[in-house]
XYZ file of C-alpha atoms in Angstrom:
614
model
C 42.649 144.525 -39.751
C 43.397 141.327 -39.733
C 42.942 139.716 -43.002
C 43.973 135.484 -44.859
C 43.559 136.235 -48.658
C 44.840 132.632 -49.166
C 43.236 130.472 -46.280
C 40.685 128.284 -48.699
C 39.893 125.685 -46.234
C 39.249 125.344 -42.146
C 39.441 121.747 -40.970
C 37.557 122.171 -37.844
C 35.119 124.838 -37.245
C 34.507 128.791 -37.471
C 33.804 130.270 -34.339
C 33.106 133.919 -33.673
C 32.399 135.178 -30.471
C 31.257 138.885 -29.124
C 33.544 140.034 -32.001
C 32.996 143.782 -31.520
C 33.896 146.196 -34.506
C 33.514 143.577 -37.061
C 30.896 144.279 -39.566
C 31.938 141.656 -42.179
C 34.088 138.356 -42.799
C 34.592 139.046 -46.183
C 37.848 140.802 -46.093
C 39.195 138.830 -43.114
C 38.221 135.428 -45.224
C 37.419 136.594 -49.296
C 38.809 133.324 -50.511
C 37.637 130.720 -47.666
C 35.857 127.996 -50.048
C 35.553 124.781 -47.061
C 34.694 124.330 -43.690
C 35.738 120.241 -43.117
C 34.483 120.244 -39.467
C 36.544 117.522 -38.628
C 36.042 118.929 -35.091
C 32.588 120.927 -34.335
C 32.002 123.374 -31.703
C 29.482 122.250 -28.773
C 29.627 118.591 -30.672
C 27.137 120.696 -33.050
C 28.645 123.649 -34.932
C 30.865 123.896 -37.649
C 29.993 127.687 -38.218
C 28.701 129.422 -34.750
C 28.519 133.536 -34.617
C 27.063 134.643 -31.613
C 27.097 138.203 -30.232
C 28.559 139.752 -32.595
C 26.811 142.882 -32.144
C 28.839 144.852 -35.263
C 28.288 142.242 -37.997
C 25.819 143.438 -40.363
C 26.374 140.569 -42.733
C 28.617 136.914 -42.752
C 30.577 137.889 -45.834
C 32.214 134.780 -46.565
C 31.390 134.785 -50.019
C 33.603 132.194 -51.565
C 31.920 129.197 -48.789
C 30.697 126.544 -50.669
C 31.069 123.681 -48.821
C 30.670 122.972 -45.198
C 31.541 118.362 -45.094
C 30.007 118.301 -41.190
C 28.444 120.017 -38.917
C 25.280 122.710 -38.477
C 25.309 126.693 -38.521
C 24.284 128.933 -35.668
C 23.724 132.530 -36.385
C 22.419 134.354 -33.147
C 21.977 137.409 -31.362
C 23.759 139.455 -33.904
C 21.438 142.854 -33.751
C 22.652 144.516 -36.827
C 23.266 141.235 -39.267
C 21.130 140.442 -42.294
C 21.712 138.283 -45.129
C 20.994 135.281 -43.582
C 17.876 134.025 -45.281
C 19.725 134.902 -48.748
C 21.600 131.864 -48.331
C 20.818 128.071 -49.848
C 22.160 126.709 -46.576
C 21.091 123.378 -48.079
C 23.621 123.435 -51.222
C 26.378 124.131 -49.045
C 25.656 121.552 -46.191
C 24.287 118.969 -48.188
C 23.687 116.395 -45.279
C 21.654 118.809 -43.206
C 18.553 120.715 -43.531
C 17.498 124.408 -42.795
C 15.558 123.086 -39.752
C 18.813 121.402 -38.651
C 20.371 125.073 -38.188
C 19.859 127.657 -35.733
C 19.414 131.279 -36.956
C 17.786 133.434 -33.916
C 17.519 136.685 -32.422
C 19.687 138.582 -35.459
C 18.027 141.842 -36.827
C 14.303 141.551 -38.103
C 14.168 140.134 -41.335
C 11.580 143.097 -41.995
C 14.291 145.714 -41.167
C 16.773 143.733 -43.374
C 17.671 145.010 -47.353
C 18.341 141.232 -48.267
C 18.723 142.836 -51.888
C 20.445 140.469 -54.120
C 21.810 142.418 -57.220
C 20.631 141.617 -60.887
C 23.871 140.220 -61.717
C 22.956 136.553 -59.343
C 20.979 134.243 -61.480
C 17.578 132.811 -60.317
C 17.541 129.683 -58.841
C 14.404 127.420 -57.982
C 12.453 131.106 -58.677
C 14.955 132.798 -56.267
C 18.240 134.938 -55.569
C 20.580 133.903 -53.645
C 23.994 136.126 -52.071
C 26.052 137.303 -49.240
C 24.994 140.681 -49.972
C 23.963 143.162 -52.320
C 27.232 143.399 -54.796
C 27.105 142.268 -57.826
C 30.395 140.187 -57.062
C 28.763 138.265 -53.255
C 25.749 136.324 -55.512
C 26.806 132.676 -53.938
C 28.584 130.468 -56.109
C 28.454 126.859 -57.196
C 24.550 127.378 -57.713
C 24.663 127.191 -61.573
C 26.669 124.113 -61.268
C 25.057 120.484 -62.848
C 28.303 118.536 -62.770
C 27.943 114.900 -61.869
C 27.976 113.672 -58.631
C 27.609 117.042 -57.051
C 30.857 118.601 -58.096
C 32.105 121.945 -57.942
C 32.492 123.813 -60.684
C 34.496 127.009 -62.178
C 32.738 130.618 -62.281
C 31.832 130.001 -66.039
C 30.028 126.649 -65.349
C 32.619 124.268 -66.596
C 33.132 121.170 -63.998
C 35.938 120.995 -62.251
C 38.143 117.688 -61.217
C 36.606 114.951 -59.661
C 39.309 115.439 -56.520
C 38.332 119.017 -56.316
C 36.102 120.668 -53.780
C 34.734 124.129 -53.352
C 35.707 125.368 -56.903
C 38.609 125.461 -58.765
C 40.493 127.394 -61.513
C 40.780 124.900 -63.990
C 40.397 121.254 -65.372
C 43.247 119.184 -64.012
C 43.896 118.349 -60.573
C 46.642 120.933 -59.654
C 43.891 123.460 -60.001
C 41.121 122.405 -57.300
C 40.182 125.114 -54.558
C 40.555 122.576 -52.392
C 41.150 119.021 -52.468
C 38.520 116.679 -51.716
C 40.175 113.526 -50.714
C 43.957 114.291 -50.226
C 46.781 116.460 -51.242
C 50.180 116.239 -52.173
C 52.168 118.836 -52.993
C 49.938 120.738 -55.625
C 47.876 117.998 -56.327
C 44.588 116.192 -55.202
C 44.755 113.092 -54.845
C 42.289 110.311 -54.152
C 44.228 108.928 -51.327
C 47.828 108.763 -50.078
C 50.839 106.832 -52.073
C 52.181 103.725 -50.028
C 55.153 105.304 -48.948
C 53.617 108.524 -47.355
C 52.426 110.122 -44.215
C 48.962 111.362 -43.812
C 48.573 114.874 -41.982
C 45.458 115.885 -40.259
C 43.491 113.751 -42.678
C 44.110 114.678 -46.050
C 47.489 115.946 -46.532
C 50.287 113.328 -47.646
C 53.900 113.663 -46.744
C 56.763 112.236 -47.031
C 58.926 111.331 -43.593
C 60.953 113.728 -44.363
C 58.483 117.002 -44.427
C 56.710 115.403 -41.823
C 59.500 115.731 -39.730
C 60.821 118.869 -40.759
C 57.156 120.532 -39.484
C 57.709 123.201 -36.679
C 56.194 121.825 -33.351
C 53.009 122.952 -32.309
C 52.927 125.805 -29.547
C 52.404 123.721 -25.841
C 49.432 125.533 -24.986
C 47.908 124.107 -28.231
C 48.821 120.566 -27.848
C 48.451 120.750 -23.655
C 50.557 120.350 -21.413
C 52.747 116.926 -22.755
C 56.500 117.505 -22.461
C 57.894 116.111 -25.744
C 54.638 115.903 -27.609
C 54.174 118.929 -29.314
C 56.927 117.865 -32.222
C 55.845 115.898 -35.162
C 56.082 112.186 -35.277
C 55.865 109.069 -37.130
C 52.921 106.948 -36.607
C 51.868 103.939 -38.660
C 48.948 101.614 -37.648
C 48.094 98.787 -39.408
C 46.286 100.077 -41.880
C 47.930 103.242 -42.785
C 50.891 105.998 -41.950
C 50.209 109.359 -40.313
C 51.875 112.380 -39.332
C 51.097 113.215 -36.129
C 51.982 115.732 -33.248
C 50.510 113.378 -30.293
C 50.705 109.467 -30.049
C 47.034 107.905 -29.801
C 45.939 106.061 -26.261
C 48.127 102.463 -27.095
C 51.159 104.010 -28.872
C 54.309 106.028 -27.185
C 57.259 107.768 -28.690
C 60.166 105.562 -29.355
C 63.135 107.102 -27.379
C 65.401 104.499 -27.848
C 68.971 105.178 -27.980
C 70.503 106.201 -31.368
C 66.641 106.385 -32.659
C 67.166 108.638 -35.761
C 63.663 109.689 -36.120
C 60.688 110.078 -33.861
C 57.839 107.598 -34.036
C 54.920 106.217 -32.345
C 55.170 102.623 -31.283
C 53.016 100.318 -29.630
C 53.376 100.128 -26.162
C 54.015 97.676 -23.626
C 51.070 97.523 -21.063
C 50.131 100.867 -19.701
C 51.832 103.827 -22.182
C 53.983 106.035 -19.923
C 53.759 109.555 -20.772
C 54.992 112.404 -19.063
C 53.146 115.707 -18.871
C 54.734 119.186 -17.311
C 52.574 121.383 -14.167
C 49.266 121.914 -14.922
C 46.902 124.003 -12.639
C 43.732 123.046 -12.800
C 40.611 125.487 -12.726
C 38.108 123.652 -14.499
C 37.074 119.943 -15.705
C 38.294 121.307 -19.341
C 41.803 122.173 -18.035
C 42.424 118.172 -16.630
C 41.872 117.000 -20.461
C 45.447 118.545 -20.593
C 46.653 115.496 -18.492
C 44.101 113.016 -19.847
C 46.880 109.182 -19.993
C 49.453 110.914 -18.197
C 50.933 108.471 -15.922
C 53.556 111.540 -14.482
C 53.045 115.080 -13.815
C 56.522 116.833 -13.707
C 56.347 119.397 -11.832
C 53.186 120.137 -9.580
C 49.324 119.706 -9.526
C 46.887 122.430 -8.820
C 43.274 121.569 -8.387
C 41.496 124.353 -8.234
C 37.901 124.059 -9.048
C 36.471 127.445 -8.066
C 33.846 127.571 -11.079
C 32.104 124.103 -10.245
C 31.024 122.437 -13.285
C 29.055 119.483 -14.362
C 29.857 115.684 -13.846
C 32.736 117.009 -12.411
C 33.911 113.271 -10.638
C 33.398 111.368 -13.928
C 35.280 113.868 -15.871
C 38.558 113.914 -13.481
C 38.282 110.619 -13.121
C 38.340 110.342 -16.858
C 41.752 112.363 -17.244
C 43.836 112.083 -14.315
C 43.144 108.699 -13.611
C 46.736 107.779 -15.039
C 48.468 109.465 -12.657
C 50.830 107.659 -10.844
C 53.340 109.934 -9.955
C 53.723 113.835 -9.380
C 57.715 115.029 -8.402
C 56.324 118.167 -7.509
C 53.854 118.701 -4.711
C 50.267 118.369 -5.164
C 47.429 121.120 -4.223
C 43.550 120.520 -3.869
C 41.838 124.088 -2.662
C 38.804 125.227 -2.780
C 36.906 122.608 -4.690
C 33.427 122.947 -4.164
C 32.073 120.472 -5.848
C 34.651 117.912 -4.468
C 33.191 114.848 -2.256
C 36.370 112.499 -2.784
C 39.490 111.902 -4.101
C 38.878 109.128 -5.823
C 39.802 110.687 -8.911
C 43.255 110.196 -8.250
C 43.224 106.788 -6.957
C 46.350 105.869 -8.810
C 48.434 108.225 -7.516
C 51.500 106.250 -5.575
C 54.513 108.727 -5.238
C 54.876 112.863 -4.674
C 58.318 113.101 -4.660
C 58.107 116.823 -3.156
C 60.991 117.948 -5.122
C 58.954 121.446 -5.124
C 56.997 122.454 -1.882
C 54.364 124.816 -1.010
C 55.815 127.291 1.113
C 58.652 125.798 1.328
C 57.320 123.254 3.683
C 54.223 120.904 2.165
C 53.904 118.447 -0.583
C 50.330 117.561 0.218
C 48.035 120.795 0.764
C 44.300 120.082 0.560
C 42.828 123.594 2.407
C 39.591 124.763 2.213
C 37.347 122.020 0.317
C 33.955 122.755 2.305
C 32.075 119.717 0.616
C 35.242 117.187 1.174
C 34.427 114.226 3.361
C 36.713 111.260 1.977
C 40.487 111.647 0.957
C 41.893 108.464 -1.003
C 41.334 104.895 -1.106
C 42.552 103.274 1.320
C 44.034 100.265 -0.698
C 45.583 103.358 -1.954
C 46.763 104.691 1.138
C 48.663 101.098 1.964
C 51.323 101.918 -1.042
C 51.190 105.491 -1.214
C 54.787 107.431 -0.788
C 55.401 111.370 -0.041
C 58.891 111.020 -0.140
C 59.544 114.998 0.872
C 57.502 117.596 2.646
C 54.861 117.107 4.892
C 51.016 117.514 4.682
C 48.674 120.334 5.481
C 45.245 118.962 5.559
C 42.809 122.381 6.831
C 39.102 123.894 6.610
C 37.674 120.846 4.956
C 34.244 121.390 6.929
C 32.648 117.637 6.271
C 36.054 115.518 6.050
C 35.786 113.810 9.598
C 39.640 113.535 11.591
C 39.258 109.634 11.662
C 39.754 109.519 7.731
C 42.826 112.169 8.110
C 44.027 109.785 11.237
C 43.648 106.597 8.722
C 45.589 108.725 6.168
C 48.686 109.276 7.909
C 48.297 105.262 9.753
C 48.768 104.466 6.071
C 51.426 106.638 4.695
C 53.203 107.291 7.931
C 53.385 110.455 6.122
C 55.041 113.901 8.067
C 52.185 115.398 9.825
C 51.971 119.044 9.449
C 49.040 121.408 10.359
C 45.697 119.132 9.858
C 43.035 121.355 12.082
C 40.566 122.414 12.057
C 38.529 119.990 9.937
C 34.695 118.235 9.724
C 32.904 121.004 12.096
C 30.156 120.617 9.932
C 29.896 117.270 10.159
C 28.834 115.293 13.431
C 31.733 112.485 12.233
C 29.578 109.434 14.242
C 28.566 107.101 12.494
C 26.199 104.364 13.151
C 25.146 101.342 11.457
C 22.143 100.591 10.160
C 20.651 96.888 9.274
C 18.065 95.769 6.929
C 16.911 92.916 4.619
C 14.986 91.893 1.877
C 12.442 90.254 2.882
C 10.877 90.220 -0.833
C 11.703 90.708 -4.321
C 9.680 90.181 -7.835
C 10.659 91.358 -11.188
C 9.576 95.267 -10.774
C 9.629 95.747 -6.810
C 11.671 94.771 -3.365
C 10.607 95.327 -0.231
C 13.336 96.064 2.504
C 12.508 96.023 6.547
C 14.727 97.717 9.285
C 14.320 98.383 12.661
C 14.578 101.714 13.998
C 17.147 103.235 15.836
C 17.128 103.432 19.329
C 20.222 105.157 20.443
C 20.289 108.644 21.751
C 17.285 110.834 20.977
C 15.320 109.393 18.716
C 13.167 112.502 18.333
C 15.962 114.086 16.230
C 15.334 111.098 13.765
C 12.581 112.365 10.811
C 12.707 109.424 8.859
C 14.710 106.508 6.641
C 15.712 107.010 3.001
C 16.687 103.832 0.757
C 18.633 104.558 -1.916
C 19.347 102.655 -4.540
C 20.467 102.361 -8.053
C 21.212 100.051 -11.209
C 24.848 98.783 -10.993
C 27.060 96.162 -12.759
C 29.755 95.624 -10.356
C 30.525 96.120 -6.824
C 30.906 99.978 -5.703
C 33.743 100.914 -3.392
C 31.668 103.639 -1.415
C 28.214 105.704 -1.773
C 30.379 108.691 -2.565
C 31.803 106.817 -5.852
C 30.979 109.070 -8.992
C 29.425 111.599 -6.930
C 30.600 115.813 -6.447
C 28.127 118.242 -5.633
C 27.753 119.975 -8.598
C 25.369 117.464 -10.306
C 22.506 115.226 -9.969
C 23.217 111.828 -7.381
C 22.553 108.853 -9.804
C 20.857 107.605 -6.712
C 17.034 107.013 -6.647
C 15.651 107.304 -3.654
C 12.062 106.365 -1.588
C 11.697 108.206 1.502
C 9.631 107.122 5.033
C 9.043 110.081 7.666
C 8.007 107.926 10.942
C 6.742 109.602 14.356
C 9.628 108.141 16.271
C 7.214 108.528 19.532
C 3.495 109.162 20.992
C 3.363 112.849 21.693
C 2.341 112.923 25.486
C 0.325 114.933 27.173
C 1.736 117.438 28.727
C -1.206 119.202 30.723
C -0.834 115.634 32.754
C 2.463 115.040 33.131
C 2.451 118.950 34.332
C -0.114 117.941 36.796
C 2.168 114.961 38.261
C 5.054 117.143 38.172
C 7.032 115.151 35.596
C 9.241 117.294 33.215
C 10.242 116.555 29.726
C 13.594 115.513 30.940
C 12.332 112.417 33.160
C 10.426 111.351 29.840
C 11.926 108.328 28.001
C 11.847 108.624 23.989
C 13.166 105.462 23.113
C 11.284 104.199 19.207
C 11.688 100.701 20.886
C 13.295 99.400 18.043
C 9.820 99.619 16.283
C 10.100 97.565 12.315
C 10.001 100.124 9.529
C 8.680 98.839 6.177
C 10.316 100.074 2.556
C 9.262 99.232 -0.994
C 11.156 99.725 -3.677
C 9.119 99.981 -7.316
C 8.887 100.724 -10.746
C 12.695 98.407 -11.134
C 14.017 96.791 -14.051
C 13.835 92.901 -14.602
C 16.865 90.638 -14.142
C 18.687 93.635 -13.418
C 21.404 94.112 -10.127
C 20.493 97.345 -7.617
C 22.832 98.749 -4.746
C 21.083 99.249 -1.967
C 21.611 101.756 0.510
C 19.965 103.018 3.871
C 20.426 106.292 5.153
C 18.635 107.923 8.326
C 17.125 111.369 7.829
C 18.021 113.271 10.981
C 18.081 117.017 12.102
C 21.106 118.986 12.112
C 21.655 119.206 16.105
C 21.640 115.263 16.124
C 25.463 114.023 17.114
C 25.790 111.368 14.356
C 24.728 110.310 11.372
C 23.574 106.561 10.444
C 23.682 104.601 7.219
C 24.066 100.800 6.322
C 26.522 99.026 4.618
C 25.785 98.517 0.981
C 23.782 95.482 0.050
C 23.381 94.579 -3.463
C 20.049 92.335 -4.530
C 19.031 91.143 -8.188
C 15.370 91.398 -9.710
C 13.657 88.444 -11.071
C 13.617 87.634 -14.671
C 10.052 88.310 -16.794
C 8.691 86.664 -19.761
C 10.874 88.482 -22.712
C 9.154 91.688 -25.085
C 8.791 90.112 -28.703
C 11.399 89.240 -31.109
C 12.414 91.994 -33.788
C 12.126 91.306 -37.669
C 10.471 87.652 -38.037
C 10.834 86.804 -41.455
C 9.027 83.742 -43.288
C 10.002 82.236 -46.055
C 9.019 79.163 -47.828
C 11.157 76.543 -49.648
C 10.310 73.583 -51.091
C 7.683 71.481 -47.981
C 9.571 73.595 -45.321
C 9.091 76.944 -43.853
C 12.689 79.102 -43.092
C 12.118 81.565 -39.879
C 14.282 84.033 -38.973
C 14.152 86.782 -36.130
C 16.106 88.791 -33.874
C 16.214 88.764 -30.242
C 13.759 91.052 -28.624
C 14.891 94.522 -27.692
C 14.253 93.488 -23.687
C 15.348 90.149 -22.691
C 14.217 90.538 -18.902
C 16.546 87.559 -18.024
C 18.533 84.926 -20.098
C 16.422 83.459 -23.132
C 16.761 79.616 -22.552
C 14.614 78.726 -25.857
C 12.521 79.679 -28.419
C 9.387 78.138 -29.158
C 7.454 78.177 -33.145
C 4.369 77.782 -33.413
C 2.777 77.319 -36.584
C -0.759 75.679 -38.259
C -1.615 75.166 -41.325
C -4.581 77.715 -43.511
C -6.677 75.874 -45.517
C -6.030 77.271 -49.256
C -9.938 78.192 -50.142
C -12.338 80.927 -51.361
C -12.831 82.585 -48.015
C -9.283 82.334 -47.248
C -8.013 84.217 -50.631
C -10.779 86.709 -50.656
C -11.277 87.470 -47.449
C -10.895 90.977 -46.367
C -8.568 90.782 -43.173
C -8.903 94.723 -42.387
C -12.608 93.949 -41.641
C -12.553 90.446 -40.423
C -9.199 88.526 -38.814
C -10.452 85.245 -38.055
C -10.479 82.855 -40.969
């Protein structure tokens, strides 16, 4: 059994998930006093215990403070002694309702008995179990400012947190603010560096720290060793340079330090395999991948395109190969829009430096402007079994990059790959609606066109294409209005048979009838991107979309001003306010109206709740 008797503080969170064979944490963390919650699980929890089927109690008998986050204890079917803890004393900035305690052992089946040695507080005893040594600590402290105290009730030093063994700053169990050596301080000395938010180290102490393991810090080549970082307001000891800073690798420099970048910070990373969007976080901010980039998104996810773009946008160079395979959610490769060089120092099957295989929803490759400057220095390209990727986009890629073709078929067998354009016009735009007209298509057998759809969304800048920000695993952010149409009048088949006219001799042209589509519930003074798409049967040999057009709705009267205040001065009034939450356009000026009220007894004595006139 693992035990950590010297552990008194966790800077992040404590998470226990499906740990079997463990009945309590009392022996594992007997002296844990503080969980700071600098990082919280699921952006919420600093203490998370879930589906630990053998746990009978929590057992954190020394815990007195959780500084950030909340608690979730759920689906631990044997666990008791949850409601015998006063969680509001441990987490002072949250109420009991903020925590989650569900699907544990029924309270009626729990002993939940506190030993008689435990003192009463607020007419109740609080404990971690029934033994005398497991009474909840720090409840009897009556120290100013919520300071912790010793077992006998003596107040600890103001720099202490989680209890103490004496009265000086060297006797604190945990330091409230900063720790240097054995002493607690309110702030670090000017010539020291802050580690993990609350330890003060000299530059030599910082640089002597052991490197962090690569799987802990990510995939950075040089960033797992300690470095000195000087910010405008303080100094820090870090293992990773923050955004806007880079490692100072000047020849002859004696210590590693982070210095401001001039322009974009170069950042070199190791080979990475991305099975989900979480894996891609290892490459955030990286400009060069030293090795291979494998993207194998077997497990889908939410907001895949947005997450990949956020994490992989900076990559400009891959020294090995790039392989994108069996990634169901991908619609485009726009998330690699800054990739310019694939060196191919290592190849797939000793042949391919770019492999794009079996991505069932991939419709586009890289952006056109990107491919014009993309270079593949060694190896050929393998693009196969991407059933929605039309050959014309593959041809355009090879024409732009001049890359060596390897295997490039079959692709696009589930996509008609013939596109027709739909022209449309805005005939009326108001502050909350718009009217669009278009002529129905007259191409081929129009019976296969079931309707037309207007897609629209708010934008702040022009879109590159309709697929920008899309993936197959997330909700589409385009709103839509669909109009179903009768393309032709149904013929009288009995009459046609009498005249020996067959269905193949009929003309089913819709003769370009005008279609009107209305967009409603729009926001005033807002720019929208609008796209028209034809709804067709699967047997149709083409797709039909319009180009993206933009419109801006009309302004509307603004909402009410906020926080209106009036103060009287010497024969004058001082009026102030804040702008309305909904400006609904550009506010050119404000008009202030005022008028005097006669000061007579009717005004002074009037009940304005009953009579609002004067």
